[in-house]
Amino acid sequence: MPVSVPKSTSLHELFSLKGKVVIVTGASGATGIGTEAARGCAEFGADVAITYSSRPQGGEKNAKEISEKYGVKCIPYKCNVNDYADVQKLVESVIKDFGKVDVMIANAGRTANAGILDSSVEDWKEVIDTDLTGVLHCAKAVGHHFKEQGSGSLVITASMSGHIANFPQEQTSYNVAKAGCIHLARSLANEWRDFARVNSVSPGYIDTGLSDFIDKKTQDLWHSMIPLGRDAKYRAQGRIRLLRFGCQLGTGKEYCAVPTICQKAYGRCDSDEIPPGPPTSGDKRPLLSGPPITRCTQAGSVAITFDDGPSNNTNTILNLLREAGATATFFVTGNNNGKGEIDLSEQWRETIQAMDADGHQIASHTWTHPDLDALSSEERKVEMYRNERAIANILGRYPTYMRPPYISCGEDCAEDMKDLGYHIINWSADSGDSTFPNDLEAMKRAVDIEVDKWGSDGGAIFVQHDTIPVSALQTTKYILDWVEKRNWKAVTVAECLGEQLTTAYRSKAPASISIDHQ
Ligand SMILES: [Zn+2]
């Protein structure tokens, strides 16, 4: 059984770590990612085991402070993550002292201070041994326990240096180790899919004290490349969300690929990108929005919808729809999961233009696929504006229909969408593709149930996911066959509500942009 989605709908419960035991390696500094992560977990109610390697006083001071301030149990342990026996001993001691381990944050790390030509092979080994093999040691030692327990969560501190090569400082060994951590997380997420979640986090420049040895000129240069012009002060909120709430988003996703909960100020994640061209924020927006819509009003019509694209599956979906003489609605995200910004990629531009040319409706599923209820009003609007700008850069107009990711759009969010003049479209029929993405038979059964429910009148708004191959390619065909058998008409959401497709957009001139032809 794959790890399931948490059942609670209470954010307090989702975020609470009460009764959980968390190990954080590398948490003996006065500040720093490990220390803040330990404090954050304690603040949310967890008992915490922290480790130090060379600073026993630091470990003891932090443990005392954490247990006094948050009223939880916190014990410091000496552990050298380079040594597997030492990490095994740590896990055994924590189980003995706390009874179990629910979460391990493999955070201990070290920096590199030269490139490969100016440092020795020994220097290379030291960095790889701590930053990559040290994480493997943590994973292996705690993984056996997670498996036996049937649950657990491993969070690996990677780095933006696992995605980019930093400039100007040379630190190849560190960059390689962190890139290894990111792929280690992905691979373990697969290996442990039946019992534990594994994720990595990629912070950008954080004021941890670890880089204090870097001269001021270089630090100023780094800051000049960061939109906010400074290091981030690390707070553990992102990590806490990943431990609890992030699990809804699956496992093994590199944290930056989930900008919903990405620490926006901490590095260049997808979400930091702003599409070129004048913003849409000042546009006139006649009121359109009512309560969220879940069904068609036109007799005999059904609306098939595809979320999360464009993707590599979209062209095949377009062929299937063309063959069936059907139209559909694509709720597109502008810039998430590392697919790049839709308006700057030749492939995504062409895909979206092809949707449009075939008479399908293009609607918004936000810029980076966040949980809109977890954002401020301003952030929610930015999510909509950026996707509007990007879609306008491709089509010369942008949508008036949107679907909130996770169908998460409470009263405040709905109010914002009303201000922006959006129709909110939920769904009424689900093929179950996000629940069992590889199980075609299960999806067919789910579709059969929906088809029965809607009888001869039709009216269903089907949700599908562009990004799930089995669903996009085979379940779509299965639904289209039913549409034909039932004599329904598969149309766009706008048309199934009795609107002209032209009302589904507002005009906006595209920006002149140079396209990435890679
Ligand atoms: Zn989605």
Short mmCIF file of C-alpha atoms and ligand atoms in Angstrom, two decimals:
data_model
loop_
_atom_site.label_atom_id
_atom_site.label_comp_id
_atom_site.label_asym_id
_atom_site.label_seq_id
_atom_site.Cartn_x
_atom_site.Cartn_y
_atom_site.Cartn_z
CA MET A 1 0.00 0.00 0.00
CA PRO A 2 1.51 3.34 -0.95
CA VAL A 3 1.70 6.00 1.75
CA SER A 4 -1.78 7.52 2.02
CA VAL A 5 -2.95 11.13 2.04
CA PRO A 6 -3.61 12.50 5.55
CA LYS A 7 -7.29 12.39 6.46
CA SER A 8 -7.53 15.45 8.65
CA THR A 9 -8.93 18.68 7.23
CA SER A 10 -7.74 20.71 10.20
CA LEU A 11 -4.56 22.65 9.47
CA HIS A 12 -3.73 22.56 13.17
CA GLU A 13 -3.80 18.79 13.06
CA LEU A 14 -1.98 18.58 9.74
CA PHE A 15 0.83 20.74 11.04
CA SER A 16 0.95 19.36 14.55
CA LEU A 17 3.88 17.16 15.43
CA LYS A 18 2.62 16.33 18.90
CA GLY A 19 3.65 12.86 19.96
CA LYS A 20 6.20 12.64 17.13
CA VAL A 21 9.90 12.01 17.59
CA VAL A 22 12.23 13.89 15.26
CA ILE A 23 15.99 13.49 14.83
CA VAL A 24 17.84 16.48 13.42
CA THR A 25 21.50 15.98 12.56
CA GLY A 26 23.82 18.97 12.67
CA ALA A 27 21.90 21.13 15.13
CA SER A 28 24.55 22.42 17.50
CA GLY A 29 25.06 25.91 16.06
CA ALA A 30 23.59 29.03 17.60
CA THR A 31 21.77 29.61 14.33
CA GLY A 32 21.56 27.49 11.22
CA ILE A 33 19.16 25.28 9.36
CA GLY A 34 19.42 22.28 11.70
CA THR A 35 18.96 24.35 14.83
CA GLU A 36 15.98 26.22 13.39
CA ALA A 37 14.46 22.98 12.13
CA ALA A 38 14.78 21.47 15.62
CA ARG A 39 13.23 24.57 17.20
CA GLY A 40 10.43 24.55 14.62
CA CYS A 41 9.61 20.87 15.23
CA ALA A 42 9.59 21.47 18.99
CA GLU A 43 7.33 24.48 18.57
CA PHE A 44 4.88 22.18 16.80
CA GLY A 45 5.00 19.74 19.67
CA ALA A 46 7.61 17.13 18.65
CA ASP A 47 10.16 15.60 20.98
CA VAL A 48 13.54 16.20 19.39
CA ALA A 49 16.89 14.42 19.28
CA ILE A 50 19.64 16.70 17.99
CA THR A 51 23.20 15.84 17.07
CA TYR A 52 26.56 17.59 17.22
CA SER A 53 29.94 16.41 16.05
CA SER A 54 32.49 18.91 17.35
CA ARG A 55 30.44 21.28 19.51
CA PRO A 56 29.11 19.41 22.58
CA GLN A 57 28.39 22.67 24.41
CA GLY A 58 26.40 23.94 21.44
CA GLY A 59 24.32 20.75 21.34
CA GLU A 60 23.68 20.83 25.08
CA LYS A 61 22.80 24.52 25.09
CA ASN A 62 20.32 24.09 22.21
CA ALA A 63 18.73 21.01 23.82
CA LYS A 64 18.25 22.78 27.15
CA GLU A 65 16.82 25.86 25.49
CA ILE A 66 14.44 23.84 23.30
CA SER A 67 13.07 21.68 26.11
CA GLU A 68 12.61 24.67 28.42
CA LYS A 69 11.05 26.94 25.85
CA TYR A 70 8.68 24.45 24.21
CA GLY A 71 8.10 21.97 27.03
CA VAL A 72 9.18 18.98 24.94
CA LYS A 73 11.86 16.37 25.45
CA CYS A 74 15.12 17.27 23.71
CA ILE A 75 18.39 15.33 24.04
CA PRO A 76 21.72 16.05 22.32
CA TYR A 77 23.77 13.14 20.94
CA LYS A 78 27.28 13.07 19.61
CA CYS A 79 27.26 11.68 16.10
CA ASN A 80 29.69 11.75 13.25
CA VAL A 81 27.55 11.10 10.17
CA ASN A 82 30.62 9.99 8.18
CA ASP A 83 30.68 6.86 10.29
CA TYR A 84 27.80 4.41 9.69
CA ALA A 85 28.31 2.65 13.03
CA ASP A 86 27.98 6.00 14.78
CA VAL A 87 24.69 6.78 12.99
CA GLN A 88 23.35 3.29 13.78
CA LYS A 89 24.21 3.89 17.41
CA LEU A 90 22.39 7.24 17.28
CA VAL A 91 19.19 5.70 15.94
CA GLU A 92 19.36 2.87 18.50
CA SER A 93 19.90 5.34 21.37
CA VAL A 94 17.01 7.54 20.25
CA ILE A 95 14.68 4.52 20.03
CA LYS A 96 15.80 3.50 23.51
CA ASP A 97 15.35 7.01 24.95
CA PHE A 98 12.21 8.11 23.05
CA GLY A 99 10.60 4.81 22.05
CA LYS A 100 10.60 5.43 18.28
CA VAL A 101 11.63 7.74 15.43
CA ASP A 102 8.96 9.35 13.20
CA VAL A 103 11.05 11.83 11.29
CA MET A 104 14.71 12.15 10.47
CA ILE A 105 16.08 15.41 9.12
CA ALA A 106 19.43 14.55 7.56
CA ASN A 107 20.93 17.97 7.73
CA ALA A 108 24.54 17.73 8.90
CA GLY A 109 26.85 19.07 6.23
CA ARG A 110 30.05 20.89 5.48
CA THR A 111 31.18 23.34 2.84
CA ALA A 112 33.91 23.12 0.23
CA ASN A 113 36.32 25.99 -0.01
CA ALA A 114 37.99 25.39 -3.36
CA GLY A 115 37.44 23.92 -6.80
CA ILE A 116 38.88 20.53 -7.75
CA LEU A 117 42.17 21.87 -9.12
CA ASP A 118 42.97 23.81 -5.97
CA SER A 119 42.03 21.08 -3.52
CA SER A 120 43.14 17.52 -2.88
CA VAL A 121 41.36 14.25 -3.54
CA GLU A 122 41.14 13.94 0.25
CA ASP A 123 39.25 17.25 0.41
CA TRP A 124 36.80 15.89 -2.18
CA LYS A 125 36.27 12.73 -0.16
CA GLU A 126 35.65 14.65 3.03
CA VAL A 127 32.88 16.73 1.46
CA ILE A 128 31.25 13.76 -0.31
CA ASP A 129 31.56 11.61 2.83
CA THR A 130 29.71 14.15 4.96
CA ASP A 131 27.27 15.75 2.54
CA LEU A 132 26.25 12.70 0.52
CA THR A 133 27.41 9.46 2.16
CA GLY A 134 26.50 10.93 5.57
CA VAL A 135 22.92 11.30 4.32
CA LEU A 136 22.98 7.71 3.04
CA HIS A 137 24.10 6.59 6.51
CA CYS A 138 21.15 8.41 8.11
CA ALA A 139 18.74 6.97 5.56
CA LYS A 140 19.98 3.43 5.93
CA ALA A 141 20.08 3.51 9.73
CA VAL A 142 16.59 4.95 10.14
CA GLY A 143 15.07 3.24 7.07
CA HIS A 144 15.07 -0.19 8.70
CA HIS A 145 13.19 1.29 11.64
CA PHE A 146 10.66 3.06 9.39
CA LYS A 147 10.04 -0.16 7.51
CA GLU A 148 9.41 -2.13 10.65
CA GLN A 149 7.19 0.63 12.01
CA GLY A 150 5.30 0.96 8.71
CA SER A 151 5.71 4.75 8.67
CA GLY A 152 8.28 7.51 8.73
CA SER A 153 9.50 10.62 6.99
CA LEU A 154 13.03 11.40 5.89
CA VAL A 155 13.84 14.99 4.97
CA ILE A 156 17.20 15.70 3.37
CA THR A 157 18.78 19.13 3.39
CA ALA A 158 19.95 19.54 -0.20
CA SER A 159 20.76 22.99 -1.55
CA MET A 160 20.16 25.23 -4.51
CA SER A 161 23.78 24.28 -5.29
CA GLY A 162 22.39 20.87 -6.26
CA HIS A 163 20.56 22.65 -9.09
CA ILE A 164 23.04 25.29 -10.13
CA ALA A 165 26.80 25.87 -10.07
CA ASN A 166 27.30 28.84 -7.78
CA PHE A 167 29.21 31.87 -9.05
CA PRO A 168 31.89 33.04 -8.47
CA GLN A 169 33.05 30.75 -5.67
CA GLU A 170 34.33 27.31 -6.65
CA GLN A 171 32.81 24.45 -4.67
CA THR A 172 32.32 21.62 -7.14
CA SER A 173 32.45 18.84 -4.55
CA TYR A 174 29.67 20.46 -2.52
CA ASN A 175 27.50 21.07 -5.59
CA VAL A 176 27.93 17.45 -6.71
CA ALA A 177 27.13 16.10 -3.23
CA LYS A 178 23.95 18.19 -3.04
CA ALA A 179 22.84 17.16 -6.53
CA GLY A 180 23.38 13.58 -5.33
CA CYS A 181 21.17 14.28 -2.29
CA ILE A 182 18.32 15.42 -4.51
CA HIS A 183 18.43 12.25 -6.58
CA LEU A 184 18.94 10.14 -3.48
CA ALA A 185 15.66 11.58 -2.16
CA ARG A 186 13.83 10.79 -5.39
CA SER A 187 15.22 7.27 -5.56
CA LEU A 188 14.49 6.51 -1.91
CA ALA A 189 10.98 7.90 -2.29
CA ASN A 190 10.45 5.10 -4.78
CA GLU A 191 12.29 2.48 -2.76
CA TRP A 192 10.32 3.29 0.41
CA ARG A 193 6.99 4.09 -1.25
CA ASP A 194 5.09 1.50 0.78
CA PHE A 195 6.05 2.74 4.21
CA ALA A 196 7.76 6.14 4.34
CA ARG A 197 8.01 9.50 2.64
CA VAL A 198 11.30 10.98 1.47
CA ASN A 199 11.78 14.58 0.39
CA SER A 200 14.60 17.03 -0.03
CA VAL A 201 14.69 20.75 0.59
CA SER A 202 16.84 23.16 -1.43
CA PRO A 203 17.48 26.36 0.46
CA GLY A 204 19.28 29.22 -1.23
CA TYR A 205 21.70 31.50 0.60
CA ILE A 206 20.81 31.29 4.27
CA ASP A 207 22.52 33.27 6.95
CA THR A 208 23.66 30.24 8.94
CA GLY A 209 27.12 31.37 9.87
CA LEU A 210 28.51 28.58 7.66
CA SER A 211 29.55 31.05 4.96
CA ASP A 212 30.99 33.67 7.27
CA PHE A 213 34.47 32.87 6.00
CA ILE A 214 33.55 34.16 2.54
CA ASP A 215 34.79 37.69 1.93
CA LYS A 216 32.29 40.52 1.97
CA LYS A 217 32.74 41.38 -1.72
CA THR A 218 31.70 37.88 -2.76
CA GLN A 219 28.76 37.88 -0.37
CA ASP A 220 27.67 41.25 -1.82
CA LEU A 221 27.85 39.74 -5.30
CA TRP A 222 25.61 36.83 -4.20
CA HIS A 223 23.14 39.26 -2.72
CA SER A 224 23.03 41.24 -5.95
CA MET A 225 21.73 38.07 -7.66
CA ILE A 226 18.93 37.54 -5.12
CA PRO A 227 15.70 39.46 -5.74
CA LEU A 228 15.47 40.51 -2.09
CA GLY A 229 19.16 41.43 -2.02
CA ARG A 230 20.00 39.54 1.15
CA ASP A 231 20.40 36.12 2.71
CA ALA A 232 17.33 34.53 4.17
CA LYS A 233 17.01 34.04 7.88
CA TYR A 234 16.09 30.43 8.17
CA ARG A 235 12.83 29.63 9.84
CA ALA A 236 11.61 26.12 9.86
CA GLN A 237 8.08 26.72 8.64
CA GLY A 238 8.74 25.35 5.19
CA ARG A 239 10.20 22.22 6.66
CA ILE A 240 7.29 21.73 9.05
CA ARG A 241 4.87 21.97 6.19
CA LEU A 242 6.87 19.42 4.27
CA LEU A 243 6.79 17.02 7.18
CA ARG A 244 3.05 17.10 7.53
CA PHE A 245 1.17 18.97 4.88
CA GLY A 246 3.59 18.44 2.04
CA CYS A 247 2.74 14.77 2.06
CA GLN A 248 -0.42 15.56 0.14
CA LEU A 249 1.82 16.53 -2.72
CA GLY A 250 3.39 13.13 -2.94
CA THR A 251 6.79 12.00 -2.03
CA GLY A 252 10.17 12.37 -3.64
CA LYS A 253 9.40 15.70 -5.23
CA GLU A 254 12.31 18.00 -4.90
CA TYR A 255 11.09 20.78 -2.70
CA CYS A 256 11.73 23.50 -5.18
CA ALA A 257 9.50 21.69 -7.62
CA VAL A 258 6.61 22.36 -5.27
CA PRO A 259 6.67 26.11 -5.01
CA THR A 260 3.42 26.09 -3.10
CA ILE A 261 5.41 25.56 -0.05
CA CYS A 262 8.73 26.61 -1.39
CA GLN A 263 10.61 29.16 0.60
CA LYS A 264 10.18 31.81 -2.03
CA ALA A 265 12.74 34.19 -0.66
CA TYR A 266 15.31 31.51 -0.10
CA GLY A 267 16.38 30.67 -3.60
CA ARG A 268 15.32 30.70 -7.17
CA CYS A 269 12.50 28.24 -7.38
CA ASP A 270 9.99 28.07 -10.23
CA SER A 271 7.79 30.55 -8.46
CA ASP A 272 10.24 33.41 -8.59
CA GLU A 273 9.93 33.79 -12.32
CA ILE A 274 7.85 36.68 -13.62
CA PRO A 275 6.56 36.47 -17.19
CA PRO A 276 7.62 39.33 -19.46
CA GLY A 277 5.27 42.11 -20.47
CA PRO A 278 3.13 44.64 -18.65
CA PRO A 279 1.21 43.15 -15.70
CA THR A 280 -2.48 42.38 -15.95
CA SER A 281 -3.17 43.62 -12.44
CA GLY A 282 -4.65 46.94 -13.59
CA ASP A 283 -7.03 45.40 -16.16
CA LYS A 284 -10.77 46.04 -15.98
CA ARG A 285 -12.55 42.92 -14.88
CA PRO A 286 -16.32 42.77 -15.20
CA LEU A 287 -17.85 40.65 -12.50
CA LEU A 288 -18.25 37.07 -13.60
CA SER A 289 -17.81 34.93 -10.59
CA GLY A 290 -20.55 33.17 -8.69
CA PRO A 291 -20.26 30.15 -6.44
CA PRO A 292 -17.94 27.38 -7.60
CA ILE A 293 -19.46 25.50 -10.54
CA THR A 294 -19.46 21.71 -10.58
CA ARG A 295 -21.88 20.74 -13.34
CA CYS A 296 -23.03 21.67 -16.81
CA THR A 297 -26.33 23.42 -17.41
CA GLN A 298 -26.81 22.43 -21.05
CA ALA A 299 -28.77 19.20 -21.48
CA GLY A 300 -26.79 16.34 -22.97
CA SER A 301 -23.44 18.07 -22.61
CA VAL A 302 -20.42 16.94 -20.62
CA ALA A 303 -17.16 18.79 -20.06
CA ILE A 304 -13.94 16.83 -19.97
CA THR A 305 -11.19 18.83 -18.29
CA PHE A 306 -7.45 18.32 -17.98
CA ASP A 307 -5.49 19.84 -15.10
CA ASP A 308 -1.78 20.51 -14.58
CA GLY A 309 -0.61 20.61 -18.21
CA PRO A 310 0.69 21.31 -20.71
CA SER A 311 2.75 18.15 -20.64
CA ASN A 312 4.32 15.67 -23.00
CA ASN A 313 0.96 13.87 -23.14
CA THR A 314 -1.05 16.83 -24.39
CA ASN A 315 -0.56 16.28 -28.10
CA THR A 316 -1.87 12.74 -27.84
CA ILE A 317 -4.90 13.99 -25.93
CA LEU A 318 -5.49 16.53 -28.70
CA ASN A 319 -5.41 13.75 -31.31
CA LEU A 320 -7.91 11.66 -29.35
CA LEU A 321 -10.27 14.61 -28.99
CA ARG A 322 -9.94 15.46 -32.67
CA GLU A 323 -10.78 11.88 -33.70
CA ALA A 324 -13.84 11.91 -31.46
CA GLY A 325 -14.99 15.33 -32.66
CA ALA A 326 -14.92 16.48 -29.05
CA THR A 327 -13.73 19.64 -27.36
CA ALA A 328 -12.41 19.95 -23.81
CA THR A 329 -10.97 22.39 -21.31
CA PHE A 330 -7.34 22.57 -20.25
CA PHE A 331 -6.64 24.12 -16.86
CA VAL A 332 -2.99 24.97 -17.38
CA THR A 333 -0.33 25.81 -14.84
CA GLY A 334 2.25 28.32 -16.00
CA ASN A 335 5.44 27.36 -14.28
CA ASN A 336 5.68 24.40 -11.97
CA ASN A 337 7.36 21.05 -11.55
CA GLY A 338 10.37 22.37 -13.40
CA LYS A 339 8.62 22.37 -16.79
CA GLY A 340 9.74 25.96 -17.34
CA GLU A 341 7.59 28.99 -18.06
CA ILE A 342 4.95 28.16 -20.64
CA ASP A 343 5.36 31.39 -22.57
CA LEU A 344 9.14 31.06 -22.93
CA SER A 345 9.21 27.49 -24.18
CA GLU A 346 8.61 26.81 -27.85
CA GLN A 347 7.16 23.39 -27.02
CA TRP A 348 4.57 24.68 -24.53
CA ARG A 349 3.66 27.65 -26.70
CA GLU A 350 2.95 25.34 -29.61
CA THR A 351 0.98 22.95 -27.43
CA ILE A 352 -1.23 25.71 -26.05
CA GLN A 353 -1.71 27.24 -29.50
CA ALA A 354 -2.75 23.80 -30.78
CA MET A 355 -5.34 23.50 -27.97
CA ASP A 356 -6.71 26.86 -29.00
CA ALA A 357 -6.68 26.11 -32.73
CA ASP A 358 -8.72 22.94 -32.13
CA GLY A 359 -11.45 24.89 -30.34
CA HIS A 360 -10.62 23.79 -26.81
CA GLN A 361 -10.89 26.13 -23.88
CA ILE A 362 -7.74 27.25 -22.07
CA ALA A 363 -8.34 28.08 -18.41
CA SER A 364 -6.09 28.86 -15.48
CA HIS A 365 -4.88 26.45 -12.85
CA THR A 366 -2.57 29.15 -11.36
CA TRP A 367 1.05 29.98 -12.09
CA THR A 368 2.77 27.49 -9.77
CA HIS A 369 -0.01 25.20 -8.48
CA PRO A 370 -0.12 26.32 -4.85
CA ASP A 371 -2.80 25.63 -2.29
CA LEU A 372 -4.50 29.01 -2.63
CA ASP A 373 -5.98 28.80 0.86
CA ALA A 374 -2.47 28.67 2.28
CA LEU A 375 -1.50 31.98 0.63
CA SER A 376 -2.23 35.59 1.46
CA SER A 377 -4.69 37.47 -0.68
CA GLU A 378 -1.83 39.28 -2.39
CA GLU A 379 0.04 36.06 -3.13
CA ARG A 380 -3.12 34.48 -4.53
CA LYS A 381 -3.58 37.36 -6.93
CA VAL A 382 0.06 37.17 -8.02
CA GLU A 383 -0.51 33.48 -8.84
CA MET A 384 -3.38 34.48 -11.12
CA TYR A 385 -1.75 37.58 -12.65
CA ARG A 386 1.40 35.74 -13.67
CA ASN A 387 -0.48 32.96 -15.37
CA GLU A 388 -2.66 35.56 -17.13
CA ARG A 389 0.41 37.36 -18.38
CA ALA A 390 2.03 34.16 -19.62
CA ILE A 391 -1.13 32.91 -21.39
CA ALA A 392 -1.62 36.35 -22.93
CA ASN A 393 1.97 36.18 -24.19
CA ILE A 394 0.98 33.03 -26.10
CA LEU A 395 -2.62 33.71 -27.18
CA GLY A 396 -3.11 37.49 -26.95
CA ARG A 397 -5.83 36.87 -24.35
CA TYR A 398 -6.15 35.26 -20.97
CA PRO A 399 -8.79 33.12 -19.27
CA THR A 400 -11.81 34.09 -17.20
CA TYR A 401 -12.22 30.54 -15.91
CA MET A 402 -10.02 28.97 -13.27
CA ARG A 403 -9.78 25.83 -11.19
CA PRO A 404 -8.06 26.08 -7.80
CA PRO A 405 -5.37 23.43 -7.25
CA TYR A 406 -6.61 20.75 -4.84
CA ILE A 407 -10.04 22.45 -5.15
CA SER A 408 -8.80 24.47 -2.25
CA CYS A 409 -10.41 27.91 -2.39
CA GLY A 410 -12.32 28.93 0.71
CA GLU A 411 -14.32 32.09 1.30
CA ASP A 412 -11.40 34.54 1.21
CA CYS A 413 -9.96 32.95 -1.89
CA ALA A 414 -13.36 32.93 -3.60
CA GLU A 415 -13.66 36.63 -2.77
CA ASP A 416 -10.30 37.28 -4.45
CA MET A 417 -11.33 35.30 -7.53
CA LYS A 418 -14.50 37.37 -7.65
CA ASP A 419 -12.42 40.57 -7.56
CA LEU A 420 -10.41 39.21 -10.47
CA GLY A 421 -13.57 38.29 -12.37
CA TYR A 422 -13.08 34.55 -12.50
CA HIS A 423 -15.54 31.69 -12.76
CA ILE A 424 -14.38 29.02 -10.31
CA ILE A 425 -14.80 25.58 -11.82
CA ASN A 426 -14.63 22.51 -9.62
CA TRP A 427 -15.72 19.13 -10.92
CA SER A 428 -18.45 16.59 -10.43
CA ALA A 429 -16.95 13.44 -11.94
CA ASP A 430 -13.54 12.03 -11.16
CA SER A 431 -11.79 9.22 -13.01
CA GLY A 432 -9.65 8.71 -9.91
CA ASP A 433 -6.49 9.25 -11.90
CA SER A 434 -4.68 11.08 -9.13
CA THR A 435 -5.64 8.35 -6.64
CA PHE A 436 -4.57 5.35 -8.74
CA PRO A 437 -2.51 6.82 -11.58
CA ASN A 438 -1.28 3.52 -12.98
CA ASP A 439 -4.41 1.42 -12.59
CA LEU A 440 -6.45 1.70 -15.77
CA GLU A 441 -9.01 -0.87 -14.63
CA ALA A 442 -9.70 1.06 -11.43
CA MET A 443 -10.12 4.25 -13.46
CA LYS A 444 -12.52 2.53 -15.83
CA ARG A 445 -14.62 1.36 -12.89
CA ALA A 446 -14.66 4.91 -11.51
CA VAL A 447 -15.74 6.26 -14.90
CA ASP A 448 -18.49 3.59 -15.17
CA ILE A 449 -19.88 4.70 -11.82
CA GLU A 450 -19.87 8.34 -12.93
CA VAL A 451 -21.51 7.50 -16.25
CA ASP A 452 -24.31 5.63 -14.45
CA LYS A 453 -24.79 8.53 -12.08
CA TRP A 454 -25.29 11.07 -14.86
CA GLY A 455 -27.82 9.00 -16.85
CA SER A 456 -28.89 10.17 -20.26
CA ASP A 457 -28.91 13.90 -19.44
CA GLY A 458 -25.17 14.19 -19.04
CA GLY A 459 -24.02 17.31 -17.25
CA ALA A 460 -20.84 16.00 -15.64
CA ILE A 461 -17.65 18.01 -15.45
CA PHE A 462 -14.95 15.32 -15.57
CA VAL A 463 -11.55 15.96 -14.05
CA GLN A 464 -8.52 14.34 -15.62
CA HIS A 465 -4.82 15.10 -15.34
CA ASP A 466 -2.83 15.96 -18.40
CA THR A 467 0.34 14.86 -16.64
CA ILE A 468 -0.70 11.27 -15.84
CA PRO A 469 0.09 9.15 -18.90
CA VAL A 470 -2.35 6.25 -18.36
CA SER A 471 -5.16 8.63 -17.62
CA ALA A 472 -4.35 11.14 -20.34
CA LEU A 473 -4.01 8.52 -23.05
CA GLN A 474 -6.24 5.59 -22.12
CA THR A 475 -8.85 6.84 -19.65
CA THR A 476 -9.57 9.78 -21.94
CA LYS A 477 -10.33 7.36 -24.76
CA TYR A 478 -12.56 5.34 -22.42
CA ILE A 479 -14.55 8.44 -21.43
CA LEU A 480 -14.87 9.51 -25.06
CA ASP A 481 -16.27 6.06 -25.94
CA TRP A 482 -18.91 6.47 -23.25
CA VAL A 483 -19.74 9.96 -24.53
CA GLU A 484 -20.42 8.47 -27.93
CA LYS A 485 -22.46 5.55 -26.57
CA ARG A 486 -24.60 7.87 -24.48
CA ASN A 487 -25.07 10.38 -27.28
CA TRP A 488 -23.67 13.12 -25.09
CA LYS A 489 -21.79 16.05 -26.53
CA ALA A 490 -18.32 16.66 -25.10
CA VAL A 491 -17.81 20.42 -25.12
CA THR A 492 -15.79 23.08 -23.33
CA VAL A 493 -16.77 24.17 -19.82
CA ALA A 494 -17.96 27.54 -21.13
CA GLU A 495 -20.20 25.89 -23.71
CA CYS A 496 -21.57 23.34 -21.25
CA LEU A 497 -22.69 26.33 -19.19
CA GLY A 498 -24.41 27.90 -22.17
CA GLU A 499 -21.72 30.55 -22.76
CA GLN A 500 -19.91 31.43 -25.96
CA LEU A 501 -16.27 30.37 -25.91
CA THR A 502 -15.33 34.00 -26.61
CA THR A 503 -16.52 34.97 -23.11
CA ALA A 504 -13.90 32.66 -21.66
CA TYR A 505 -11.11 35.21 -22.23
CA ARG A 506 -10.04 38.83 -21.86
CA SER A 507 -7.88 40.39 -24.56
CA LYS A 508 -4.34 41.38 -23.72
CA ALA A 509 -1.50 42.13 -26.09
CA PRO A 510 1.39 39.66 -25.89
CA ALA A 511 4.79 40.93 -24.82
CA SER A 512 7.58 40.67 -27.33
CA ILE A 513 9.79 37.94 -25.97
CA SER A 514 12.62 35.83 -27.16
CA ILE A 515 11.79 32.15 -27.14
CA ASP A 516 14.06 29.44 -25.89
CA HIS A 517 14.57 27.17 -28.89
CA GLN A 518 16.46 24.53 -26.94
ZN ZN B 1 -3.75 20.39 -10.22
#
